[in-house]
Amino acid sequence: GAVVSQHPSRVICKSGTSVKIECRSLDFQATTMFWYRQFPKKSLMLMATSNEGSKATYEQGVEKDKFLINHASLTLSTLTVTSAHPEDSSFYICSARREETQYFGPGTRLLVL
Amino acid sequence: GQQLNQSPQSMFIQEGEDVSMNCTSSSIFNTWLWYKQDPGEGPVLLIALYKAGELTSNGRLTAQFGITRKDSFLNISASIPSDVGIYFCAGSRLKGGATNKLIFGTGTLLAVQP
Protein backbone atom coordinates (compact mmCIF):
# COMPACT_ATOMS: atom_id res chain seq x y z
CA GLY A 1 0.00 0.00 0.00
CA ALA A 2 0.93 3.67 -0.31
CA VAL A 3 2.89 5.14 2.59
CA VAL A 4 2.54 8.69 3.87
CA SER A 5 4.78 10.06 6.61
CA GLN A 6 4.54 13.14 8.78
CA HIS A 7 7.22 14.94 10.73
CA PRO A 8 7.36 15.69 13.54
CA SER A 9 5.00 13.28 15.26
CA ARG A 10 4.79 15.54 18.30
CA VAL A 11 5.80 19.14 18.89
CA ILE A 12 5.55 21.46 21.86
CA CYS A 13 6.14 25.15 21.30
CA LYS A 14 5.75 28.47 23.02
CA SER A 15 2.92 30.81 22.15
CA GLY A 16 3.90 33.19 19.37
CA THR A 17 6.32 30.88 17.60
CA SER A 18 5.80 29.20 14.23
CA VAL A 19 5.73 25.46 13.66
CA LYS A 20 6.27 23.61 10.39
CA ILE A 21 4.79 20.16 9.76
CA GLU A 22 5.93 18.04 6.81
CA CYS A 23 3.85 15.52 4.90
CA ARG A 24 5.63 13.15 2.52
CA SER A 25 4.41 10.47 0.17
CA LEU A 26 7.19 7.90 0.41
CA ASP A 27 6.55 5.53 -2.47
CA PHE A 28 4.36 7.49 -4.85
CA GLN A 29 3.93 10.96 -6.26
CA ALA A 30 1.00 13.07 -5.15
CA THR A 31 -0.14 16.15 -7.02
CA THR A 32 -2.81 16.68 -4.40
CA MET A 33 -2.50 16.47 -0.64
CA PHE A 34 -4.97 17.43 2.04
CA TRP A 35 -4.55 18.85 5.54
CA TYR A 36 -6.99 17.99 8.32
CA ARG A 37 -7.39 18.98 11.94
CA GLN A 38 -8.87 16.70 14.56
CA PHE A 39 -9.96 17.62 18.08
CA PRO A 40 -10.18 14.96 20.82
CA LYS A 41 -13.00 12.50 20.26
CA LYS A 42 -14.06 14.36 17.13
CA SER A 43 -14.00 13.63 13.44
CA LEU A 44 -11.52 14.97 10.90
CA MET A 45 -12.16 18.47 9.60
CA LEU A 46 -10.60 19.44 6.27
CA MET A 47 -8.52 22.59 6.49
CA ALA A 48 -7.14 22.91 2.98
CA THR A 49 -6.31 21.16 -0.28
CA SER A 50 -2.67 21.38 -1.27
CA ASN A 51 -1.89 21.33 -4.99
CA GLU A 52 1.63 20.85 -6.31
CA GLY A 53 2.84 23.95 -8.07
CA SER A 54 -0.14 26.12 -7.23
CA LYS A 55 -1.82 27.83 -4.32
CA ALA A 56 -3.66 25.82 -1.73
CA THR A 57 -7.43 25.94 -1.50
CA TYR A 58 -8.64 26.69 2.01
CA GLU A 59 -11.94 25.69 3.57
CA GLN A 60 -14.29 28.31 4.85
CA GLY A 61 -13.21 29.68 8.19
CA VAL A 62 -9.57 28.60 7.87
CA GLU A 63 -7.15 31.53 7.87
CA LYS A 64 -4.69 31.16 5.01
CA ASP A 65 -2.24 33.58 6.59
CA LYS A 66 -2.34 31.59 9.81
CA PHE A 67 -1.90 28.18 8.24
CA LEU A 68 0.61 28.46 5.41
CA ILE A 69 0.72 25.56 2.97
CA ASN A 70 3.49 24.88 0.48
CA HIS A 71 3.43 21.96 -1.96
CA ALA A 72 6.78 22.42 -3.64
CA SER A 73 7.27 18.90 -4.96
CA LEU A 74 5.25 15.82 -5.88
CA THR A 75 6.19 14.13 -2.62
CA LEU A 76 6.17 16.93 -0.06
CA SER A 77 3.64 19.33 1.36
CA THR A 78 4.25 21.49 4.41
CA LEU A 79 1.87 23.17 6.82
CA THR A 80 3.23 26.07 8.86
CA VAL A 81 1.24 27.26 11.83
CA THR A 82 2.31 30.87 12.22
CA SER A 83 2.32 32.73 15.53
CA ALA A 84 0.87 29.73 17.25
CA HIS A 85 -1.50 30.16 20.20
CA PRO A 86 -2.85 27.62 22.69
CA GLU A 87 -6.10 27.33 20.73
CA ASP A 88 -4.06 25.98 17.81
CA SER A 89 -3.18 22.92 19.86
CA SER A 90 -4.60 19.94 18.04
CA PHE A 91 -3.90 16.79 16.04
CA TYR A 92 -3.00 17.65 12.45
CA ILE A 93 -3.25 14.92 9.81
CA CYS A 94 -2.34 15.01 6.14
CA SER A 95 -3.41 12.75 3.32
CA ALA A 96 -2.06 12.21 -0.17
CA ARG A 97 -3.95 11.25 -3.28
CA ARG A 98 -2.92 8.16 -5.18
CA GLU A 99 -5.12 7.18 -8.10
CA GLU A 100 -8.62 6.89 -6.68
CA THR A 101 -7.76 6.85 -2.98
CA GLN A 102 -6.54 9.11 -0.19
CA TYR A 103 -3.86 7.72 2.11
CA PHE A 104 -3.33 9.33 5.49
CA GLY A 105 -0.20 10.14 7.44
CA PRO A 106 0.19 9.17 11.11
CA GLY A 107 -0.60 12.69 12.33
CA THR A 108 1.24 15.40 14.27
CA ARG A 109 0.28 16.32 17.81
CA LEU A 110 0.82 20.06 18.40
CA LEU A 111 0.78 21.54 21.88
CA VAL A 112 1.17 25.29 22.22
CA LEU A 113 2.01 26.52 25.70
CA GLY B 1 -17.98 22.06 8.16
CA GLN B 2 -20.38 19.45 6.90
CA GLN B 3 -20.31 15.99 8.41
CA LEU B 4 -22.08 12.77 7.60
CA ASN B 5 -24.41 11.17 10.14
CA GLN B 6 -22.85 7.98 11.42
CA SER B 7 -24.41 5.52 13.83
CA PRO B 8 -24.10 4.12 16.34
CA GLN B 9 -21.86 6.57 18.13
CA SER B 10 -20.28 3.75 20.11
CA MET B 11 -20.53 0.00 20.49
CA PHE B 12 -19.38 -2.30 23.29
CA ILE B 13 -19.44 -5.93 22.25
CA GLN B 14 -18.07 -9.35 23.13
CA GLU B 15 -15.36 -10.98 21.08
CA GLY B 16 -16.88 -13.08 18.31
CA GLU B 17 -19.95 -10.92 17.81
CA ASP B 18 -20.82 -9.31 14.50
CA VAL B 19 -20.90 -5.52 14.18
CA SER B 20 -22.84 -3.23 11.90
CA MET B 21 -22.56 0.53 11.50
CA ASN B 22 -23.93 2.93 8.92
CA CYS B 23 -23.55 6.36 7.47
CA THR B 24 -26.24 8.57 5.97
CA SER B 25 -26.33 11.84 4.10
CA SER B 26 -28.99 14.23 2.90
CA SER B 27 -27.16 14.58 -0.40
CA ILE B 28 -25.74 12.20 -2.98
CA PHE B 29 -22.18 10.95 -2.93
CA ASN B 30 -20.35 9.19 -5.74
CA THR B 31 -17.74 7.55 -3.53
CA TRP B 32 -17.90 6.06 -0.06
CA LEU B 33 -14.81 5.13 1.94
CA TRP B 34 -14.47 3.44 5.31
CA TYR B 35 -11.46 4.12 7.55
CA LYS B 36 -10.29 2.87 10.93
CA GLN B 37 -8.34 5.09 13.30
CA ASP B 38 -6.35 3.88 16.29
CA PRO B 39 -5.59 6.35 19.13
CA GLY B 40 -2.89 8.83 18.17
CA GLU B 41 -2.66 7.53 14.62
CA GLY B 42 -3.94 8.56 11.22
CA PRO B 43 -6.92 6.81 9.58
CA VAL B 44 -6.24 3.62 7.66
CA LEU B 45 -8.35 2.81 4.61
CA LEU B 46 -10.46 -0.34 5.00
CA ILE B 47 -12.78 -0.40 2.01
CA ALA B 48 -13.50 1.91 -0.96
CA LEU B 49 -16.84 1.90 -2.81
CA TYR B 50 -17.29 3.62 -6.16
CA LYS B 51 -20.60 2.36 -7.54
CA ALA B 52 -24.16 2.51 -6.23
CA GLY B 53 -25.23 -0.91 -4.98
CA GLU B 54 -21.65 -2.15 -4.81
CA LEU B 55 -20.92 -4.70 -2.10
CA THR B 56 -17.24 -5.16 -1.27
CA SER B 57 -15.46 -7.37 1.24
CA ASN B 58 -12.03 -7.17 2.82
CA GLY B 59 -11.49 -10.19 5.04
CA ARG B 60 -14.05 -10.03 7.84
CA LEU B 61 -15.22 -6.61 6.70
CA THR B 62 -18.04 -6.01 4.25
CA ALA B 63 -19.31 -2.64 3.07
CA GLN B 64 -22.08 -1.57 0.73
CA PHE B 65 -22.74 1.57 -1.28
CA GLY B 66 -26.46 2.34 -0.92
CA ILE B 67 -28.64 2.36 -4.01
CA THR B 68 -29.84 5.89 -3.27
CA ARG B 69 -26.17 7.05 -3.07
CA LYS B 70 -27.05 8.65 0.26
CA ASP B 71 -25.90 5.91 2.60
CA SER B 72 -23.39 3.16 3.23
CA PHE B 73 -22.90 0.47 5.85
CA LEU B 74 -19.96 -1.47 7.22
CA ASN B 75 -20.20 -4.92 8.77
CA ILE B 76 -17.50 -6.67 10.78
CA SER B 77 -17.98 -10.36 11.35
CA ALA B 78 -16.59 -12.39 14.25
CA SER B 79 -15.01 -9.41 15.97
CA ILE B 80 -11.61 -9.75 17.66
CA PRO B 81 -9.89 -7.49 20.24
CA SER B 82 -7.73 -5.78 17.60
CA ASP B 83 -10.89 -4.46 15.92
CA VAL B 84 -11.02 -1.86 18.69
CA GLY B 85 -10.81 1.68 17.38
CA ILE B 86 -12.82 4.44 15.79
CA TYR B 87 -14.40 3.78 12.42
CA PHE B 88 -15.13 6.65 10.07
CA CYS B 89 -17.10 6.75 6.88
CA ALA B 90 -16.17 9.36 4.29
CA GLY B 91 -17.91 10.49 1.15
CA SER B 92 -16.89 12.32 -1.97
CA ARG B 93 -19.08 13.91 -4.58
CA LEU B 94 -16.80 13.31 -7.54
CA LYS B 95 -15.93 9.88 -8.90
CA GLY B 96 -12.96 8.64 -6.98
CA GLY B 97 -12.52 9.80 -3.39
CA ALA B 98 -9.18 11.26 -4.23
CA THR B 99 -10.08 13.90 -6.78
CA ASN B 100 -12.32 15.85 -4.45
CA LYS B 101 -12.36 16.56 -0.79
CA LEU B 102 -13.76 13.99 1.60
CA ILE B 103 -16.62 14.65 3.99
CA PHE B 104 -16.20 12.56 7.12
CA GLY B 105 -18.75 10.89 9.31
CA THR B 106 -18.93 11.52 13.04
CA GLY B 107 -17.26 8.21 13.84
CA THR B 108 -18.19 4.98 15.63
CA LEU B 109 -16.15 3.93 18.64
CA LEU B 110 -15.88 0.15 18.83
CA ALA B 111 -14.82 -1.63 22.00
CA VAL B 112 -14.40 -5.43 22.00
CA GLN B 113 -14.24 -7.35 25.24
CA PRO B 114 -12.22 -10.59 25.08
PDB file of C-alpha atoms in Angstrom:
ATOM      1  CA  GLY A   1       0.000   0.000   0.000  1.00  0.00           C
ATOM      2  CA  ALA A   2       0.927   3.672  -0.305  1.00  0.00           C
ATOM      3  CA  VAL A   3       2.887   5.139   2.594  1.00  0.00           C
ATOM      4  CA  VAL A   4       2.543   8.689   3.874  1.00  0.00           C
ATOM      5  CA  SER A   5       4.778  10.055   6.609  1.00  0.00           C
ATOM      6  CA  GLN A   6       4.540  13.138   8.779  1.00  0.00           C
ATOM      7  CA  HIS A   7       7.220  14.937  10.730  1.00  0.00           C
ATOM      8  CA  PRO A   8       7.362  15.685  13.543  1.00  0.00           C
ATOM      9  CA  SER A   9       5.002  13.282  15.256  1.00  0.00           C
ATOM     10  CA  ARG A  10       4.789  15.542  18.303  1.00  0.00           C
ATOM     11  CA  VAL A  11       5.795  19.141  18.893  1.00  0.00           C
ATOM     12  CA  ILE A  12       5.553  21.460  21.861  1.00  0.00           C
ATOM     13  CA  CYS A  13       6.142  25.149  21.295  1.00  0.00           C
ATOM     14  CA  LYS A  14       5.751  28.468  23.017  1.00  0.00           C
ATOM     15  CA  SER A  15       2.924  30.808  22.149  1.00  0.00           C
ATOM     16  CA  GLY A  16       3.899  33.186  19.365  1.00  0.00           C
ATOM     17  CA  THR A  17       6.322  30.877  17.600  1.00  0.00           C
ATOM     18  CA  SER A  18       5.800  29.201  14.231  1.00  0.00           C
ATOM     19  CA  VAL A  19       5.731  25.464  13.658  1.00  0.00           C
ATOM     20  CA  LYS A  20       6.274  23.608  10.386  1.00  0.00           C
ATOM     21  CA  ILE A  21       4.792  20.164   9.764  1.00  0.00           C
ATOM     22  CA  GLU A  22       5.931  18.037   6.814  1.00  0.00           C
ATOM     23  CA  CYS A  23       3.855  15.516   4.899  1.00  0.00           C
ATOM     24  CA  ARG A  24       5.633  13.146   2.524  1.00  0.00           C
ATOM     25  CA  SER A  25       4.405  10.475   0.170  1.00  0.00           C
ATOM     26  CA  LEU A  26       7.191   7.898   0.413  1.00  0.00           C
ATOM     27  CA  ASP A  27       6.552   5.527  -2.467  1.00  0.00           C
ATOM     28  CA  PHE A  28       4.362   7.488  -4.845  1.00  0.00           C
ATOM     29  CA  GLN A  29       3.927  10.958  -6.260  1.00  0.00           C
ATOM     30  CA  ALA A  30       0.999  13.073  -5.148  1.00  0.00           C
ATOM     31  CA  THR A  31      -0.144  16.146  -7.019  1.00  0.00           C
ATOM     32  CA  THR A  32      -2.811  16.678  -4.404  1.00  0.00           C
ATOM     33  CA  MET A  33      -2.497  16.467  -0.642  1.00  0.00           C
ATOM     34  CA  PHE A  34      -4.974  17.429   2.044  1.00  0.00           C
ATOM     35  CA  TRP A  35      -4.547  18.846   5.539  1.00  0.00           C
ATOM     36  CA  TYR A  36      -6.986  17.994   8.323  1.00  0.00           C
ATOM     37  CA  ARG A  37      -7.388  18.981  11.940  1.00  0.00           C
ATOM     38  CA  GLN A  38      -8.868  16.697  14.564  1.00  0.00           C
ATOM     39  CA  PHE A  39      -9.959  17.620  18.085  1.00  0.00           C
ATOM     40  CA  PRO A  40     -10.176  14.965  20.823  1.00  0.00           C
ATOM     41  CA  LYS A  41     -13.005  12.499  20.264  1.00  0.00           C
ATOM     42  CA  LYS A  42     -14.064  14.356  17.131  1.00  0.00           C
ATOM     43  CA  SER A  43     -14.002  13.630  13.437  1.00  0.00           C
ATOM     44  CA  LEU A  44     -11.521  14.970  10.898  1.00  0.00           C
ATOM     45  CA  MET A  45     -12.161  18.465   9.597  1.00  0.00           C
ATOM     46  CA  LEU A  46     -10.604  19.443   6.266  1.00  0.00           C
ATOM     47  CA  MET A  47      -8.516  22.589   6.489  1.00  0.00           C
ATOM     48  CA  ALA A  48      -7.144  22.910   2.978  1.00  0.00           C
ATOM     49  CA  THR A  49      -6.306  21.165  -0.276  1.00  0.00           C
ATOM     50  CA  SER A  50      -2.667  21.382  -1.273  1.00  0.00           C
ATOM     51  CA  ASN A  51      -1.895  21.330  -4.990  1.00  0.00           C
ATOM     52  CA  GLU A  52       1.626  20.850  -6.313  1.00  0.00           C
ATOM     53  CA  GLY A  53       2.844  23.948  -8.068  1.00  0.00           C
ATOM     54  CA  SER A  54      -0.144  26.118  -7.235  1.00  0.00           C
ATOM     55  CA  LYS A  55      -1.824  27.834  -4.324  1.00  0.00           C
ATOM     56  CA  ALA A  56      -3.659  25.817  -1.731  1.00  0.00           C
ATOM     57  CA  THR A  57      -7.428  25.940  -1.495  1.00  0.00           C
ATOM     58  CA  TYR A  58      -8.644  26.694   2.006  1.00  0.00           C
ATOM     59  CA  GLU A  59     -11.936  25.687   3.569  1.00  0.00           C
ATOM     60  CA  GLN A  60     -14.290  28.313   4.848  1.00  0.00           C
ATOM     61  CA  GLY A  61     -13.205  29.679   8.195  1.00  0.00           C
ATOM     62  CA  VAL A  62      -9.573  28.596   7.870  1.00  0.00           C
ATOM     63  CA  GLU A  63      -7.148  31.532   7.873  1.00  0.00           C
ATOM     64  CA  LYS A  64      -4.692  31.158   5.007  1.00  0.00           C
ATOM     65  CA  ASP A  65      -2.235  33.582   6.591  1.00  0.00           C
ATOM     66  CA  LYS A  66      -2.345  31.592   9.806  1.00  0.00           C
ATOM     67  CA  PHE A  67      -1.904  28.180   8.235  1.00  0.00           C
ATOM     68  CA  LEU A  68       0.609  28.463   5.410  1.00  0.00           C
ATOM     69  CA  ILE A  69       0.724  25.563   2.970  1.00  0.00           C
ATOM     70  CA  ASN A  70       3.491  24.877   0.481  1.00  0.00           C
ATOM     71  CA  HIS A  71       3.431  21.957  -1.962  1.00  0.00           C
ATOM     72  CA  ALA A  72       6.776  22.417  -3.644  1.00  0.00           C
ATOM     73  CA  SER A  73       7.274  18.900  -4.960  1.00  0.00           C
ATOM     74  CA  LEU A  74       5.249  15.824  -5.876  1.00  0.00           C
ATOM     75  CA  THR A  75       6.192  14.130  -2.616  1.00  0.00           C
ATOM     76  CA  LEU A  76       6.175  16.930  -0.056  1.00  0.00           C
ATOM     77  CA  SER A  77       3.638  19.333   1.357  1.00  0.00           C
ATOM     78  CA  THR A  78       4.250  21.492   4.410  1.00  0.00           C
ATOM     79  CA  LEU A  79       1.873  23.166   6.821  1.00  0.00           C
ATOM     80  CA  THR A  80       3.234  26.066   8.862  1.00  0.00           C
ATOM     81  CA  VAL A  81       1.237  27.262  11.829  1.00  0.00           C
ATOM     82  CA  THR A  82       2.315  30.869  12.217  1.00  0.00           C
ATOM     83  CA  SER A  83       2.317  32.734  15.530  1.00  0.00           C
ATOM     84  CA  ALA A  84       0.866  29.729  17.254  1.00  0.00           C
ATOM     85  CA  HIS A  85      -1.502  30.162  20.200  1.00  0.00           C
ATOM     86  CA  PRO A  86      -2.851  27.625  22.692  1.00  0.00           C
ATOM     87  CA  GLU A  87      -6.098  27.325  20.733  1.00  0.00           C
ATOM     88  CA  ASP A  88      -4.056  25.976  17.805  1.00  0.00           C
ATOM     89  CA  SER A  89      -3.184  22.919  19.864  1.00  0.00           C
ATOM     90  CA  SER A  90      -4.604  19.935  18.037  1.00  0.00           C
ATOM     91  CA  PHE A  91      -3.903  16.788  16.037  1.00  0.00           C
ATOM     92  CA  TYR A  92      -3.003  17.651  12.451  1.00  0.00           C
ATOM     93  CA  ILE A  93      -3.253  14.922   9.809  1.00  0.00           C
ATOM     94  CA  CYS A  94      -2.340  15.012   6.139  1.00  0.00           C
ATOM     95  CA  SER A  95      -3.409  12.752   3.322  1.00  0.00           C
ATOM     96  CA  ALA A  96      -2.061  12.210  -0.171  1.00  0.00           C
ATOM     97  CA  ARG A  97      -3.952  11.254  -3.278  1.00  0.00           C
ATOM     98  CA  ARG A  98      -2.920   8.165  -5.176  1.00  0.00           C
ATOM     99  CA  GLU A  99      -5.117   7.181  -8.098  1.00  0.00           C
ATOM    100  CA  GLU A 100      -8.619   6.894  -6.677  1.00  0.00           C
ATOM    101  CA  THR A 101      -7.756   6.848  -2.980  1.00  0.00           C
ATOM    102  CA  GLN A 102      -6.536   9.108  -0.187  1.00  0.00           C
ATOM    103  CA  TYR A 103      -3.859   7.716   2.114  1.00  0.00           C
ATOM    104  CA  PHE A 104      -3.326   9.326   5.491  1.00  0.00           C
ATOM    105  CA  GLY A 105      -0.203  10.141   7.440  1.00  0.00           C
ATOM    106  CA  PRO A 106       0.193   9.168  11.107  1.00  0.00           C
ATOM    107  CA  GLY A 107      -0.600  12.687  12.327  1.00  0.00           C
ATOM    108  CA  THR A 108       1.243  15.395  14.267  1.00  0.00           C
ATOM    109  CA  ARG A 109       0.280  16.319  17.813  1.00  0.00           C
ATOM    110  CA  LEU A 110       0.824  20.060  18.398  1.00  0.00           C
ATOM    111  CA  LEU A 111       0.781  21.543  21.880  1.00  0.00           C
ATOM    112  CA  VAL A 112       1.169  25.294  22.221  1.00  0.00           C
ATOM    113  CA  LEU A 113       2.012  26.524  25.699  1.00  0.00           C
TER     114      LEU A 113
ATOM    115  CA  GLY B   1     -17.980  22.064   8.157  1.00  0.00           C
ATOM    116  CA  GLN B   2     -20.382  19.452   6.895  1.00  0.00           C
ATOM    117  CA  GLN B   3     -20.314  15.994   8.409  1.00  0.00           C
ATOM    118  CA  LEU B   4     -22.075  12.773   7.603  1.00  0.00           C
ATOM    119  CA  ASN B   5     -24.413  11.173  10.144  1.00  0.00           C
ATOM    120  CA  GLN B   6     -22.849   7.984  11.418  1.00  0.00           C
ATOM    121  CA  SER B   7     -24.413   5.515  13.835  1.00  0.00           C
ATOM    122  CA  PRO B   8     -24.103   4.119  16.335  1.00  0.00           C
ATOM    123  CA  GLN B   9     -21.857   6.569  18.129  1.00  0.00           C
ATOM    124  CA  SER B  10     -20.277   3.752  20.109  1.00  0.00           C
ATOM    125  CA  MET B  11     -20.534  -0.003  20.491  1.00  0.00           C
ATOM    126  CA  PHE B  12     -19.378  -2.296  23.294  1.00  0.00           C
ATOM    127  CA  ILE B  13     -19.443  -5.935  22.250  1.00  0.00           C
ATOM    128  CA  GLN B  14     -18.071  -9.347  23.135  1.00  0.00           C
ATOM    129  CA  GLU B  15     -15.362 -10.978  21.084  1.00  0.00           C
ATOM    130  CA  GLY B  16     -16.880 -13.083  18.310  1.00  0.00           C
ATOM    131  CA  GLU B  17     -19.952 -10.922  17.811  1.00  0.00           C
ATOM    132  CA  ASP B  18     -20.824  -9.309  14.504  1.00  0.00           C
ATOM    133  CA  VAL B  19     -20.902  -5.515  14.176  1.00  0.00           C
ATOM    134  CA  SER B  20     -22.837  -3.228  11.902  1.00  0.00           C
ATOM    135  CA  MET B  21     -22.560   0.531  11.499  1.00  0.00           C
ATOM    136  CA  ASN B  22     -23.931   2.932   8.923  1.00  0.00           C
ATOM    137  CA  CYS B  23     -23.550   6.358   7.469  1.00  0.00           C
ATOM    138  CA  THR B  24     -26.235   8.568   5.966  1.00  0.00           C
ATOM    139  CA  SER B  25     -26.333  11.838   4.104  1.00  0.00           C
ATOM    140  CA  SER B  26     -28.990  14.232   2.900  1.00  0.00           C
ATOM    141  CA  SER B  27     -27.157  14.578  -0.399  1.00  0.00           C
ATOM    142  CA  ILE B  28     -25.744  12.204  -2.980  1.00  0.00           C
ATOM    143  CA  PHE B  29     -22.179  10.952  -2.930  1.00  0.00           C
ATOM    144  CA  ASN B  30     -20.347   9.192  -5.742  1.00  0.00           C
ATOM    145  CA  THR B  31     -17.737   7.553  -3.534  1.00  0.00           C
ATOM    146  CA  TRP B  32     -17.904   6.059  -0.058  1.00  0.00           C
ATOM    147  CA  LEU B  33     -14.814   5.132   1.941  1.00  0.00           C
ATOM    148  CA  TRP B  34     -14.472   3.441   5.310  1.00  0.00           C
ATOM    149  CA  TYR B  35     -11.459   4.121   7.550  1.00  0.00           C
ATOM    150  CA  LYS B  36     -10.293   2.870  10.931  1.00  0.00           C
ATOM    151  CA  GLN B  37      -8.339   5.094  13.302  1.00  0.00           C
ATOM    152  CA  ASP B  38      -6.350   3.885  16.288  1.00  0.00           C
ATOM    153  CA  PRO B  39      -5.590   6.348  19.126  1.00  0.00           C
ATOM    154  CA  GLY B  40      -2.890   8.827  18.171  1.00  0.00           C
ATOM    155  CA  GLU B  41      -2.660   7.529  14.616  1.00  0.00           C
ATOM    156  CA  GLY B  42      -3.941   8.560  11.216  1.00  0.00           C
ATOM    157  CA  PRO B  43      -6.925   6.812   9.583  1.00  0.00           C
ATOM    158  CA  VAL B  44      -6.242   3.621   7.656  1.00  0.00           C
ATOM    159  CA  LEU B  45      -8.354   2.807   4.606  1.00  0.00           C
ATOM    160  CA  LEU B  46     -10.461  -0.336   5.004  1.00  0.00           C
ATOM    161  CA  ILE B  47     -12.783  -0.396   2.006  1.00  0.00           C
ATOM    162  CA  ALA B  48     -13.499   1.907  -0.956  1.00  0.00           C
ATOM    163  CA  LEU B  49     -16.836   1.903  -2.813  1.00  0.00           C
ATOM    164  CA  TYR B  50     -17.294   3.624  -6.164  1.00  0.00           C
ATOM    165  CA  LYS B  51     -20.603   2.355  -7.539  1.00  0.00           C
ATOM    166  CA  ALA B  52     -24.160   2.509  -6.230  1.00  0.00           C
ATOM    167  CA  GLY B  53     -25.230  -0.908  -4.979  1.00  0.00           C
ATOM    168  CA  GLU B  54     -21.654  -2.147  -4.808  1.00  0.00           C
ATOM    169  CA  LEU B  55     -20.918  -4.702  -2.096  1.00  0.00           C
ATOM    170  CA  THR B  56     -17.242  -5.164  -1.274  1.00  0.00           C
ATOM    171  CA  SER B  57     -15.457  -7.375   1.239  1.00  0.00           C
ATOM    172  CA  ASN B  58     -12.032  -7.171   2.824  1.00  0.00           C
ATOM    173  CA  GLY B  59     -11.492 -10.186   5.035  1.00  0.00           C
ATOM    174  CA  ARG B  60     -14.048 -10.032   7.843  1.00  0.00           C
ATOM    175  CA  LEU B  61     -15.217  -6.608   6.703  1.00  0.00           C
ATOM    176  CA  THR B  62     -18.036  -6.008   4.249  1.00  0.00           C
ATOM    177  CA  ALA B  63     -19.305  -2.636   3.074  1.00  0.00           C
ATOM    178  CA  GLN B  64     -22.076  -1.573   0.731  1.00  0.00           C
ATOM    179  CA  PHE B  65     -22.740   1.565  -1.275  1.00  0.00           C
ATOM    180  CA  GLY B  66     -26.459   2.344  -0.920  1.00  0.00           C
ATOM    181  CA  ILE B  67     -28.640   2.358  -4.012  1.00  0.00           C
ATOM    182  CA  THR B  68     -29.841   5.892  -3.269  1.00  0.00           C
ATOM    183  CA  ARG B  69     -26.171   7.046  -3.070  1.00  0.00           C
ATOM    184  CA  LYS B  70     -27.053   8.648   0.260  1.00  0.00           C
ATOM    185  CA  ASP B  71     -25.905   5.906   2.597  1.00  0.00           C
ATOM    186  CA  SER B  72     -23.393   3.157   3.232  1.00  0.00           C
ATOM    187  CA  PHE B  73     -22.902   0.470   5.849  1.00  0.00           C
ATOM    188  CA  LEU B  74     -19.957  -1.470   7.222  1.00  0.00           C
ATOM    189  CA  ASN B  75     -20.204  -4.920   8.772  1.00  0.00           C
ATOM    190  CA  ILE B  76     -17.505  -6.667  10.783  1.00  0.00           C
ATOM    191  CA  SER B  77     -17.980 -10.363  11.349  1.00  0.00           C
ATOM    192  CA  ALA B  78     -16.589 -12.394  14.249  1.00  0.00           C
ATOM    193  CA  SER B  79     -15.008  -9.406  15.973  1.00  0.00           C
ATOM    194  CA  ILE B  80     -11.614  -9.745  17.662  1.00  0.00           C
ATOM    195  CA  PRO B  81      -9.893  -7.489  20.237  1.00  0.00           C
ATOM    196  CA  SER B  82      -7.729  -5.777  17.600  1.00  0.00           C
ATOM    197  CA  ASP B  83     -10.889  -4.458  15.920  1.00  0.00           C
ATOM    198  CA  VAL B  84     -11.024  -1.861  18.693  1.00  0.00           C
ATOM    199  CA  GLY B  85     -10.810   1.683  17.383  1.00  0.00           C
ATOM    200  CA  ILE B  86     -12.819   4.444  15.789  1.00  0.00           C
ATOM    201  CA  TYR B  87     -14.404   3.780  12.424  1.00  0.00           C
ATOM    202  CA  PHE B  88     -15.129   6.651  10.070  1.00  0.00           C
ATOM    203  CA  CYS B  89     -17.100   6.747   6.880  1.00  0.00           C
ATOM    204  CA  ALA B  90     -16.172   9.363   4.292  1.00  0.00           C
ATOM    205  CA  GLY B  91     -17.912  10.489   1.146  1.00  0.00           C
ATOM    206  CA  SER B  92     -16.886  12.320  -1.965  1.00  0.00           C
ATOM    207  CA  ARG B  93     -19.085  13.913  -4.579  1.00  0.00           C
ATOM    208  CA  LEU B  94     -16.800  13.308  -7.543  1.00  0.00           C
ATOM    209  CA  LYS B  95     -15.934   9.876  -8.898  1.00  0.00           C
ATOM    210  CA  GLY B  96     -12.957   8.641  -6.983  1.00  0.00           C
ATOM    211  CA  GLY B  97     -12.525   9.800  -3.391  1.00  0.00           C
ATOM    212  CA  ALA B  98      -9.181  11.265  -4.233  1.00  0.00           C
ATOM    213  CA  THR B  99     -10.077  13.902  -6.775  1.00  0.00           C
ATOM    214  CA  ASN B 100     -12.317  15.852  -4.454  1.00  0.00           C
ATOM    215  CA  LYS B 101     -12.355  16.560  -0.794  1.00  0.00           C
ATOM    216  CA  LEU B 102     -13.760  13.986   1.603  1.00  0.00           C
ATOM    217  CA  ILE B 103     -16.617  14.650   3.986  1.00  0.00           C
ATOM    218  CA  PHE B 104     -16.196  12.557   7.117  1.00  0.00           C
ATOM    219  CA  GLY B 105     -18.747  10.888   9.314  1.00  0.00           C
ATOM    220  CA  THR B 106     -18.932  11.517  13.037  1.00  0.00           C
ATOM    221  CA  GLY B 107     -17.263   8.205  13.842  1.00  0.00           C
ATOM    222  CA  THR B 108     -18.194   4.985  15.630  1.00  0.00           C
ATOM    223  CA  LEU B 109     -16.151   3.927  18.639  1.00  0.00           C
ATOM    224  CA  LEU B 110     -15.880   0.146  18.830  1.00  0.00           C
ATOM    225  CA  ALA B 111     -14.820  -1.632  22.002  1.00  0.00           C
ATOM    226  CA  VAL B 112     -14.395  -5.426  22.002  1.00  0.00           C
ATOM    227  CA  GLN B 113     -14.245  -7.348  25.238  1.00  0.00           C
ATOM    228  CA  PRO B 114     -12.221 -10.585  25.082  1.00  0.00           C
TER     229      PRO B 114
END
